[in-house]
mmCIF file of C-alpha atoms in Angstrom:
data_model
loop_
_atom_site.group_PDB
_atom_site.id
_atom_site.type_symbol
_atom_site.label_atom_id
_atom_site.label_comp_id
_atom_site.label_asym_id
_atom_site.label_seq_id
_atom_site.Cartn_x
_atom_site.Cartn_y
_atom_site.Cartn_z
ATOM 1 C CA MET F 1 86.074 -62.749 -21.445
ATOM 2 C CA ASN F 2 85.059 -66.229 -20.320
ATOM 3 C CA ARG F 3 88.019 -68.321 -20.723
ATOM 4 C CA GLY F 4 88.022 -72.420 -21.257
ATOM 5 C CA ALA F 5 91.056 -74.397 -20.973
ATOM 6 C CA ILE F 6 91.780 -78.256 -22.179
ATOM 7 C CA ILE F 7 94.285 -80.326 -21.051
ATOM 8 C CA ASP F 8 95.107 -83.565 -22.995
ATOM 9 C CA ILE F 9 96.871 -86.251 -21.254
ATOM 10 C CA GLY F 10 98.598 -87.981 -24.369
ATOM 11 C CA SER F 11 100.754 -91.047 -24.479
ATOM 12 C CA ASN F 12 103.713 -88.755 -25.523
ATOM 13 C CA SER F 13 103.075 -85.436 -24.309
ATOM 14 C CA VAL F 14 100.518 -83.494 -22.294
ATOM 15 C CA ARG F 15 99.175 -80.309 -23.626
ATOM 16 C CA LEU F 16 97.383 -77.285 -22.740
ATOM 17 C CA ILE F 17 95.177 -74.980 -24.547
ATOM 18 C CA ILE F 18 93.264 -71.891 -23.284
ATOM 19 C CA TYR F 19 90.882 -70.445 -25.642
ATOM 20 C CA HIS F 20 88.043 -68.060 -25.786
ATOM 21 C CA ILE F 21 84.892 -68.330 -28.079
ATOM 22 C CA ASN F 22 84.008 -64.985 -29.560
ATOM 23 C CA GLU F 23 80.755 -63.833 -30.505
ATOM 24 C CA HIS F 24 81.210 -64.839 -34.191
ATOM 25 C CA SER F 25 81.533 -68.543 -32.825
ATOM 26 C CA ASN F 26 85.014 -68.793 -33.527
ATOM 27 C CA PHE F 27 87.466 -69.599 -31.000
ATOM 28 C CA GLU F 28 90.951 -67.692 -30.344
ATOM 29 C CA VAL F 29 93.760 -69.318 -28.784
ATOM 30 C CA ILE F 30 95.206 -67.288 -25.646
ATOM 31 C CA ASP F 31 97.766 -69.740 -24.891
ATOM 32 C CA GLU F 32 99.237 -73.257 -25.405
ATOM 33 C CA ALA F 33 101.802 -75.303 -23.308
ATOM 34 C CA LYS F 34 103.376 -78.527 -24.023
ATOM 35 C CA GLU F 35 105.278 -81.268 -21.739
ATOM 36 C CA THR F 36 106.746 -84.296 -23.378
ATOM 37 C CA ILE F 37 106.631 -86.800 -20.655
ATOM 38 C CA ARG F 38 106.380 -90.115 -22.670
ATOM 39 C CA LEU F 39 103.734 -91.537 -20.493
ATOM 40 C CA GLY F 40 102.933 -94.636 -22.751
ATOM 41 C CA SER F 41 106.668 -95.690 -21.831
ATOM 42 C CA TYR F 42 105.438 -96.159 -18.358
ATOM 43 C CA LEU F 43 102.997 -98.931 -18.983
ATOM 44 C CA THR F 44 104.725 -102.408 -18.092
ATOM 45 C CA LYS F 45 103.863 -105.483 -20.220
ATOM 46 C CA ASN F 46 100.693 -105.984 -18.008
ATOM 47 C CA ASN F 47 99.566 -102.438 -18.788
ATOM 48 C CA TYR F 48 100.131 -100.989 -15.298
ATOM 49 C CA LEU F 49 101.183 -97.532 -15.187
ATOM 50 C CA ILE F 50 104.083 -97.168 -12.975
ATOM 51 C CA ASP F 51 104.063 -94.427 -10.169
ATOM 52 C CA ASP F 52 106.877 -92.691 -11.768
ATOM 53 C CA GLY F 53 104.926 -91.775 -15.044
ATOM 54 C CA ILE F 54 101.738 -91.091 -12.584
ATOM 55 C CA GLU F 55 104.226 -88.591 -10.502
ATOM 56 C CA ILE F 56 105.421 -86.865 -13.535
ATOM 57 C CA ALA F 57 101.848 -86.770 -14.923
ATOM 58 C CA ILE F 58 100.528 -85.078 -11.881
ATOM 59 C CA ASN F 59 103.439 -82.532 -11.599
ATOM 60 C CA VAL F 60 102.660 -81.196 -15.322
ATOM 61 C CA LEU F 61 99.140 -81.313 -14.601
ATOM 62 C CA LYS F 62 99.697 -78.983 -11.213
ATOM 63 C CA ARG F 63 101.754 -76.675 -13.310
ATOM 64 C CA PHE F 64 99.247 -76.552 -16.175
ATOM 65 C CA LYS F 65 96.521 -75.721 -13.468
ATOM 66 C CA GLU F 66 98.551 -72.961 -12.172
ATOM 67 C CA ILE F 67 98.838 -71.465 -15.593
ATOM 68 C CA CYS F 68 95.061 -71.867 -16.185
ATOM 69 C CA GLN F 69 94.411 -69.807 -12.714
ATOM 70 C CA ARG F 70 96.716 -67.017 -13.704
ATOM 71 C CA TYR F 71 94.499 -66.389 -16.878
ATOM 72 C CA GLU F 72 91.346 -66.932 -14.803
ATOM 73 C CA VAL F 73 90.125 -69.843 -16.688
ATOM 74 C CA VAL F 74 86.742 -70.489 -15.923
ATOM 75 C CA GLU F 75 86.504 -74.399 -16.626
ATOM 76 C CA ILE F 76 89.215 -76.666 -17.283
ATOM 77 C CA TYR F 77 88.201 -79.956 -19.449
ATOM 78 C CA VAL F 78 90.863 -82.807 -19.025
ATOM 79 C CA VAL F 79 90.970 -85.737 -21.598
ATOM 80 C CA ALA F 80 93.230 -88.762 -21.407
ATOM 81 C CA THR F 81 93.969 -91.175 -24.374
ATOM 82 C CA GLU F 82 95.542 -94.380 -25.004
ATOM 83 C CA ALA F 83 98.319 -94.439 -22.056
ATOM 84 C CA VAL F 84 95.397 -94.005 -19.393
ATOM 85 C CA ARG F 85 92.918 -95.585 -21.530
ATOM 86 C CA LYS F 86 95.115 -98.791 -21.686
ATOM 87 C CA ALA F 87 96.298 -98.811 -18.038
ATOM 88 C CA VAL F 88 94.706 -101.426 -15.741
ATOM 89 C CA ASN F 89 95.242 -98.835 -12.888
ATOM 90 C CA ARG F 90 93.412 -96.295 -14.684
ATOM 91 C CA SER F 91 90.606 -95.461 -11.856
ATOM 92 C CA TYR F 92 93.400 -95.052 -9.300
ATOM 93 C CA ILE F 93 95.287 -92.450 -11.681
ATOM 94 C CA CYS F 94 92.101 -90.557 -12.205
ATOM 95 C CA ASN F 95 91.137 -90.671 -8.470
ATOM 96 C CA ARG F 96 94.670 -89.258 -7.420
ATOM 97 C CA ILE F 97 94.558 -86.390 -10.207
ATOM 98 C CA GLU F 98 90.903 -85.615 -8.902
ATOM 99 C CA SER F 99 91.662 -85.662 -5.126
ATOM 100 C CA GLU F 100 95.169 -83.807 -5.466
ATOM 101 C CA LEU F 101 94.430 -81.329 -8.198
ATOM 102 C CA GLY F 102 90.294 -81.324 -7.909
ATOM 103 C CA LEU F 103 90.651 -82.129 -11.762
ATOM 104 C CA ASN F 104 88.171 -84.515 -13.391
ATOM 105 C CA VAL F 105 89.582 -86.840 -15.942
ATOM 106 C CA ASN F 106 87.495 -87.948 -18.789
ATOM 107 C CA ILE F 107 89.207 -91.049 -20.556
ATOM 108 C CA LEU F 108 88.127 -90.798 -24.442
ATOM 109 C CA SER F 109 87.533 -94.133 -26.284
ATOM 110 C CA GLY F 110 89.292 -94.607 -29.606
ATOM 111 C CA LYS F 111 86.155 -93.554 -31.396
ATOM 112 C CA GLU F 112 85.720 -90.523 -29.389
ATOM 113 C CA GLU F 113 89.221 -89.682 -30.157
ATOM 114 C CA ALA F 114 88.956 -90.090 -33.714
ATOM 115 C CA ARG F 115 85.565 -88.062 -33.828
ATOM 116 C CA TYR F 116 87.368 -85.158 -32.156
ATOM 117 C CA GLY F 117 90.054 -85.398 -35.063
ATOM 118 C CA TYR F 118 87.505 -85.402 -37.734
ATOM 119 C CA LEU F 119 85.841 -82.549 -36.135
ATOM 120 C CA ALA F 120 89.028 -80.418 -36.387
ATOM 121 C CA VAL F 121 89.582 -81.195 -39.870
ATOM 122 C CA LYS F 122 85.706 -80.821 -41.145
ATOM 123 C CA ASN F 123 85.411 -77.501 -39.495
ATOM 124 C CA SER F 124 88.834 -76.055 -40.605
ATOM 125 C CA MET F 125 89.972 -77.561 -44.088
ATOM 126 C CA LYS F 126 88.516 -77.972 -47.382
ATOM 127 C CA GLU F 127 88.857 -81.575 -48.061
ATOM 128 C CA LYS F 128 85.551 -83.785 -47.928
ATOM 129 C CA ASP F 129 86.919 -87.150 -49.008
ATOM 130 C CA ALA F 130 89.969 -88.444 -47.201
ATOM 131 C CA VAL F 131 91.748 -90.986 -44.812
ATOM 132 C CA LEU F 132 92.153 -89.226 -41.454
ATOM 133 C CA LEU F 133 95.311 -90.829 -39.746
ATOM 134 C CA ASP F 134 95.935 -89.554 -36.162
ATOM 135 C CA LEU F 135 99.160 -91.348 -35.254
ATOM 136 C CA GLY F 136 99.888 -90.466 -31.375
ATOM 137 C CA GLY F 137 102.042 -91.714 -28.590
ATOM 138 C CA SER F 138 100.309 -95.165 -28.321
ATOM 139 C CA SER F 139 97.652 -95.307 -30.832
ATOM 140 C CA MET F 140 96.786 -94.908 -34.361
ATOM 141 C CA GLU F 141 93.297 -93.733 -35.496
ATOM 142 C CA ILE F 142 92.519 -94.338 -38.782
ATOM 143 C CA THR F 143 89.025 -92.804 -39.964
ATOM 144 C CA LEU F 144 87.270 -92.520 -43.154
ATOM 145 C CA MET F 145 85.485 -89.375 -44.414
ATOM 146 C CA GLU F 146 83.451 -89.181 -47.165
ATOM 147 C CA LYS F 147 81.505 -86.245 -48.400
ATOM 148 C CA GLY F 148 82.536 -84.366 -45.230
ATOM 149 C CA GLU F 149 80.955 -87.190 -43.025
ATOM 150 C CA PHE F 150 82.346 -89.205 -40.683
ATOM 151 C CA LYS F 151 81.758 -92.634 -42.147
ATOM 152 C CA GLU F 152 84.202 -95.430 -40.246
ATOM 153 C CA THR F 153 87.026 -95.550 -37.376
ATOM 154 C CA ILE F 154 89.328 -97.939 -35.936
ATOM 155 C CA SER F 155 91.621 -97.175 -33.175
ATOM 156 C CA LEU F 156 94.893 -99.326 -33.217
ATOM 157 C CA PRO F 157 97.620 -99.419 -30.423
ATOM 158 C CA LEU F 158 100.130 -98.839 -32.692
ATOM 159 C CA GLY F 159 101.385 -95.442 -31.881
ATOM 160 C CA CYS F 160 104.867 -93.897 -32.057
ATOM 161 C CA ILE F 161 105.971 -95.294 -28.908
ATOM 162 C CA PRO F 162 104.991 -98.993 -29.574
ATOM 163 C CA LEU F 163 105.843 -98.956 -33.179
ATOM 164 C CA THR F 164 109.566 -97.837 -32.138
ATOM 165 C CA LYS F 165 109.681 -100.578 -29.589
ATOM 166 C CA MET F 166 108.526 -103.124 -31.954
ATOM 167 C CA PHE F 167 110.646 -102.123 -35.056
ATOM 168 C CA ASN F 168 113.867 -100.817 -33.242
ATOM 169 C CA ASN F 169 114.099 -97.191 -34.957
ATOM 170 C CA ILE F 170 114.491 -99.136 -38.327
ATOM 171 C CA GLU F 171 118.174 -99.551 -38.165
ATOM 172 C CA SER F 172 118.206 -102.311 -41.060
ATOM 173 C CA ASP F 173 116.445 -103.238 -44.296
ATOM 174 C CA ASP F 174 114.984 -106.377 -42.717
ATOM 175 C CA GLU F 175 113.334 -104.021 -40.016
ATOM 176 C CA ASN F 176 112.068 -101.618 -42.745
ATOM 177 C CA ILE F 177 110.515 -104.827 -44.538
ATOM 178 C CA GLU F 178 108.801 -106.245 -41.637
ATOM 179 C CA LEU F 179 107.610 -102.865 -40.605
ATOM 180 C CA GLU F 180 106.042 -102.683 -44.371
ATOM 181 C CA LYS F 181 104.321 -106.319 -44.117
ATOM 182 C CA PHE F 182 103.128 -105.710 -40.508
ATOM 183 C CA ILE F 183 101.123 -102.501 -41.382
ATOM 184 C CA ASN F 184 99.831 -103.510 -44.663
ATOM 185 C CA ASN F 185 98.494 -107.065 -42.907
ATOM 186 C CA LYS F 186 96.782 -104.668 -40.292
ATOM 187 C CA LEU F 187 95.182 -102.692 -43.064
ATOM 188 C CA ASN F 188 94.037 -105.838 -44.839
ATOM 189 C CA GLU F 189 92.244 -106.815 -41.445
ATOM 190 C CA ILE F 190 89.980 -103.542 -41.591
ATOM 191 C CA SER F 191 87.179 -104.295 -43.881
ATOM 192 C CA TRP F 192 85.711 -101.022 -44.662
ATOM 193 C CA LEU F 193 89.045 -99.782 -46.108
ATOM 194 C CA THR F 194 89.589 -100.134 -50.107
ATOM 195 C CA LYS F 195 93.249 -100.395 -51.317
ATOM 196 C CA ASN F 196 94.081 -98.020 -54.006
ATOM 197 C CA ASN F 197 91.282 -95.830 -53.300
ATOM 198 C CA LYS F 198 93.466 -92.826 -54.024
ATOM 199 C CA LEU F 199 91.983 -90.953 -51.046
ATOM 200 C CA ASN F 200 94.540 -88.467 -49.962
ATOM 201 C CA VAL F 201 95.760 -89.055 -46.071
ATOM 202 C CA ILE F 202 95.289 -86.032 -43.766
ATOM 203 C CA GLY F 203 97.823 -86.469 -41.123
ATOM 204 C CA ILE F 204 96.764 -85.271 -37.544
ATOM 205 C CA GLY F 205 99.036 -85.135 -34.361
ATOM 206 C CA GLY F 206 102.776 -84.402 -33.463
ATOM 207 C CA ILE F 207 104.386 -86.597 -35.896
ATOM 208 C CA ALA F 208 102.413 -85.154 -38.901
ATOM 209 C CA LYS F 209 103.710 -81.568 -37.766
ATOM 210 C CA HIS F 210 107.174 -82.964 -37.422
ATOM 211 C CA ILE F 211 107.037 -84.264 -40.841
ATOM 212 C CA GLY F 212 106.177 -80.768 -42.009
ATOM 213 C CA ARG F 213 108.805 -79.090 -40.198
ATOM 214 C CA VAL F 214 111.369 -81.423 -41.651
ATOM 215 C CA ALA F 215 110.044 -80.884 -45.331
ATOM 216 C CA LYS F 216 110.616 -76.819 -44.334
ATOM 217 C CA GLY F 217 113.912 -77.464 -42.722
ATOM 218 C CA ASP F 218 112.770 -75.723 -39.319
ATOM 219 C CA LYS F 219 112.165 -77.520 -36.074
ATOM 220 C CA ASN F 220 110.440 -74.032 -34.962
ATOM 221 C CA TYR F 221 108.297 -73.479 -37.719
ATOM 222 C CA PRO F 222 104.876 -72.495 -36.766
ATOM 223 C CA LYS F 223 101.989 -74.808 -36.361
ATOM 224 C CA GLU F 224 99.670 -72.308 -37.856
ATOM 225 C CA SER F 225 101.535 -72.309 -40.923
ATOM 226 C CA LEU F 226 101.789 -76.064 -41.205
ATOM 227 C CA HIS F 227 97.744 -76.236 -41.224
ATOM 228 C CA ASP F 228 96.610 -77.742 -44.517
ATOM 229 C CA TYR F 229 99.892 -78.051 -45.917
ATOM 230 C CA SER F 230 100.279 -80.626 -48.538
ATOM 231 C CA MET F 231 103.115 -82.930 -49.462
ATOM 232 C CA THR F 232 103.647 -85.419 -52.240
ATOM 233 C CA ARG F 233 104.042 -89.265 -51.323
ATOM 234 C CA GLU F 234 107.456 -89.064 -52.934
ATOM 235 C CA GLU F 235 108.386 -86.039 -50.888
ATOM 236 C CA VAL F 236 107.561 -88.196 -47.598
ATOM 237 C CA SER F 237 109.464 -91.137 -49.179
ATOM 238 C CA LYS F 238 112.560 -88.816 -49.584
ATOM 239 C CA ILE F 239 112.350 -87.765 -45.781
ATOM 240 C CA TYR F 240 112.100 -91.358 -44.788
ATOM 241 C CA SER F 241 114.819 -92.530 -46.982
ATOM 242 C CA ASP F 242 117.401 -89.671 -45.847
ATOM 243 C CA PHE F 243 116.524 -90.310 -42.384
ATOM 244 C CA LEU F 244 117.439 -94.098 -42.545
ATOM 245 C CA LYS F 245 120.662 -93.380 -44.310
ATOM 246 C CA LEU F 246 121.725 -91.508 -40.829
ATOM 247 C CA SER F 247 123.185 -93.185 -37.775
ATOM 248 C CA ILE F 248 121.254 -93.147 -34.651
ATOM 249 C CA ASN F 249 123.516 -90.371 -33.547
ATOM 250 C CA GLU F 250 123.330 -88.316 -36.786
ATOM 251 C CA ARG F 251 119.539 -88.730 -36.752
ATOM 252 C CA ASN F 252 119.338 -86.324 -33.663
ATOM 253 C CA ASN F 253 120.673 -83.477 -35.472
ATOM 254 C CA PHE F 254 118.264 -84.402 -38.486
ATOM 255 C CA LYS F 255 117.404 -80.798 -40.105
ATOM 256 C CA GLY F 256 113.922 -79.759 -38.885
ATOM 257 C CA LEU F 257 113.566 -82.462 -36.389
ATOM 258 C CA SER F 258 113.842 -82.007 -32.263
ATOM 259 C CA LYS F 259 115.930 -84.675 -30.782
ATOM 260 C CA LYS F 260 113.253 -85.979 -28.513
ATOM 261 C CA ARG F 261 111.176 -86.624 -31.760
ATOM 262 C CA ALA F 262 114.115 -88.148 -33.352
ATOM 263 C CA GLU F 263 114.069 -90.944 -31.275
ATOM 264 C CA ILE F 264 110.279 -92.238 -32.161
ATOM 265 C CA PHE F 265 110.407 -90.764 -35.655
ATOM 266 C CA ALA F 266 111.774 -93.512 -38.009
ATOM 267 C CA ALA F 267 108.774 -96.452 -37.503
ATOM 268 C CA PRO F 268 105.988 -94.077 -37.279
ATOM 269 C CA LEU F 269 107.181 -92.185 -40.539
ATOM 270 C CA GLY F 270 107.656 -95.602 -42.182
ATOM 271 C CA ALA F 271 104.167 -96.607 -41.072
ATOM 272 C CA ILE F 272 102.959 -93.182 -42.843
ATOM 273 C CA LEU F 273 104.236 -94.155 -46.054
ATOM 274 C CA VAL F 274 102.977 -97.605 -45.955
ATOM 275 C CA ILE F 275 99.775 -96.323 -45.660
ATOM 276 C CA LEU F 276 99.921 -93.652 -48.469
ATOM 277 C CA ARG F 277 101.218 -96.745 -50.557
ATOM 278 C CA TYR F 278 98.479 -98.719 -49.620
ATOM 279 C CA PHE F 279 95.896 -96.188 -50.519
ATOM 280 C CA ASN F 280 98.093 -95.056 -53.673
ATOM 281 C CA SER F 281 97.499 -91.490 -52.112
ATOM 282 C CA GLU F 282 98.837 -88.482 -54.063
ATOM 283 C CA LYS F 283 99.148 -86.409 -51.147
ATOM 284 C CA PHE F 284 99.887 -86.167 -47.367
ATOM 285 C CA ILE F 285 98.142 -83.253 -46.072
ATOM 286 C CA ILE F 286 98.902 -81.789 -42.348
ATOM 287 C CA SER F 287 96.244 -80.996 -40.056
ATOM 288 C CA ALA F 288 97.666 -78.706 -37.497
ATOM 289 C CA LEU F 289 94.802 -78.976 -35.319
ATOM 290 C CA GLY F 290 93.404 -82.170 -33.744
ATOM 291 C CA LEU F 291 91.763 -83.603 -30.587
ATOM 292 C CA ARG F 292 91.878 -80.214 -28.763
ATOM 293 C CA GLU F 293 90.414 -78.194 -31.223
ATOM 294 C CA GLY F 294 87.835 -80.983 -32.143
ATOM 295 C CA ILE F 295 86.498 -80.530 -28.461
ATOM 296 C CA ILE F 296 86.088 -76.618 -29.002
ATOM 297 C CA TYR F 297 84.378 -77.261 -32.197
ATOM 298 C CA GLU F 298 82.075 -79.549 -30.438
ATOM 299 C CA GLU F 299 81.358 -77.115 -27.951
ATOM 300 C CA ILE F 300 80.547 -74.237 -30.601
ATOM 301 C CA ILE F 301 78.290 -76.565 -32.394
ATOM 302 C CA ASN F 302 76.319 -77.259 -28.952
ATOM 303 C CA LYS F 303 76.248 -73.507 -28.248
ATOM 304 C CA LYS F 304 74.304 -72.762 -31.617
#
């Protein structure tokens, strides 16, 4: 059995997926792993990724490579997104990873990242007209899908980590109002977006899955069961309202949410709610598949 692997160096976490494409042109997930390292938080104001962050990332990549070796993976495809993309020392980072681990890092553009998210949605969900929202650790990709086609996209440096830094975990009404103004202004600057278009929003990435787990009241709720799970805008609004009522310490015990995610949950969730209101979306639909699965779908398409 030829096994492939994808390692995704994200701004919040590093993820591994080991898979096999069968004779029916479907893929089977053999194993997955994740390490939350908050790589984006190691970027200085001048976008220099400090050595502490690089060392942590390399150690995780080393462990993931060992897992791949145990599974006798034939090819490991490594991608990096906003934290490495933004880093002024990205060449040094990639060279170190290649020299120490023999892994070649492909730094994705915001458009490439969005396209892989779109491929995951297109090939696994029934929705044909929607706004795709991939809110990662350091970036936010907004993509317009019409009749199942990739129409427009934009990548903004507004992921969970920078939003949390900017709006201080939304500990006051003023911060909540500022967040709403800020996101609305950003959306108004995007010429191809239409306000009140009533398109549903499909959430891609960790924050979307965590919103689903909070709705289910179970932080270990399997991601497979969250795929294509639909919530109303009112349900998302209630989760946000309930979360903001709690003190910082109480938020760490919010039902369905891990402590690590609770630290960067308020502002991203608030941003998602603003976006739902902007489009007058009735539903927030969760895609449990994203960048990594999109890469696999592209491999399947190319093999046909």
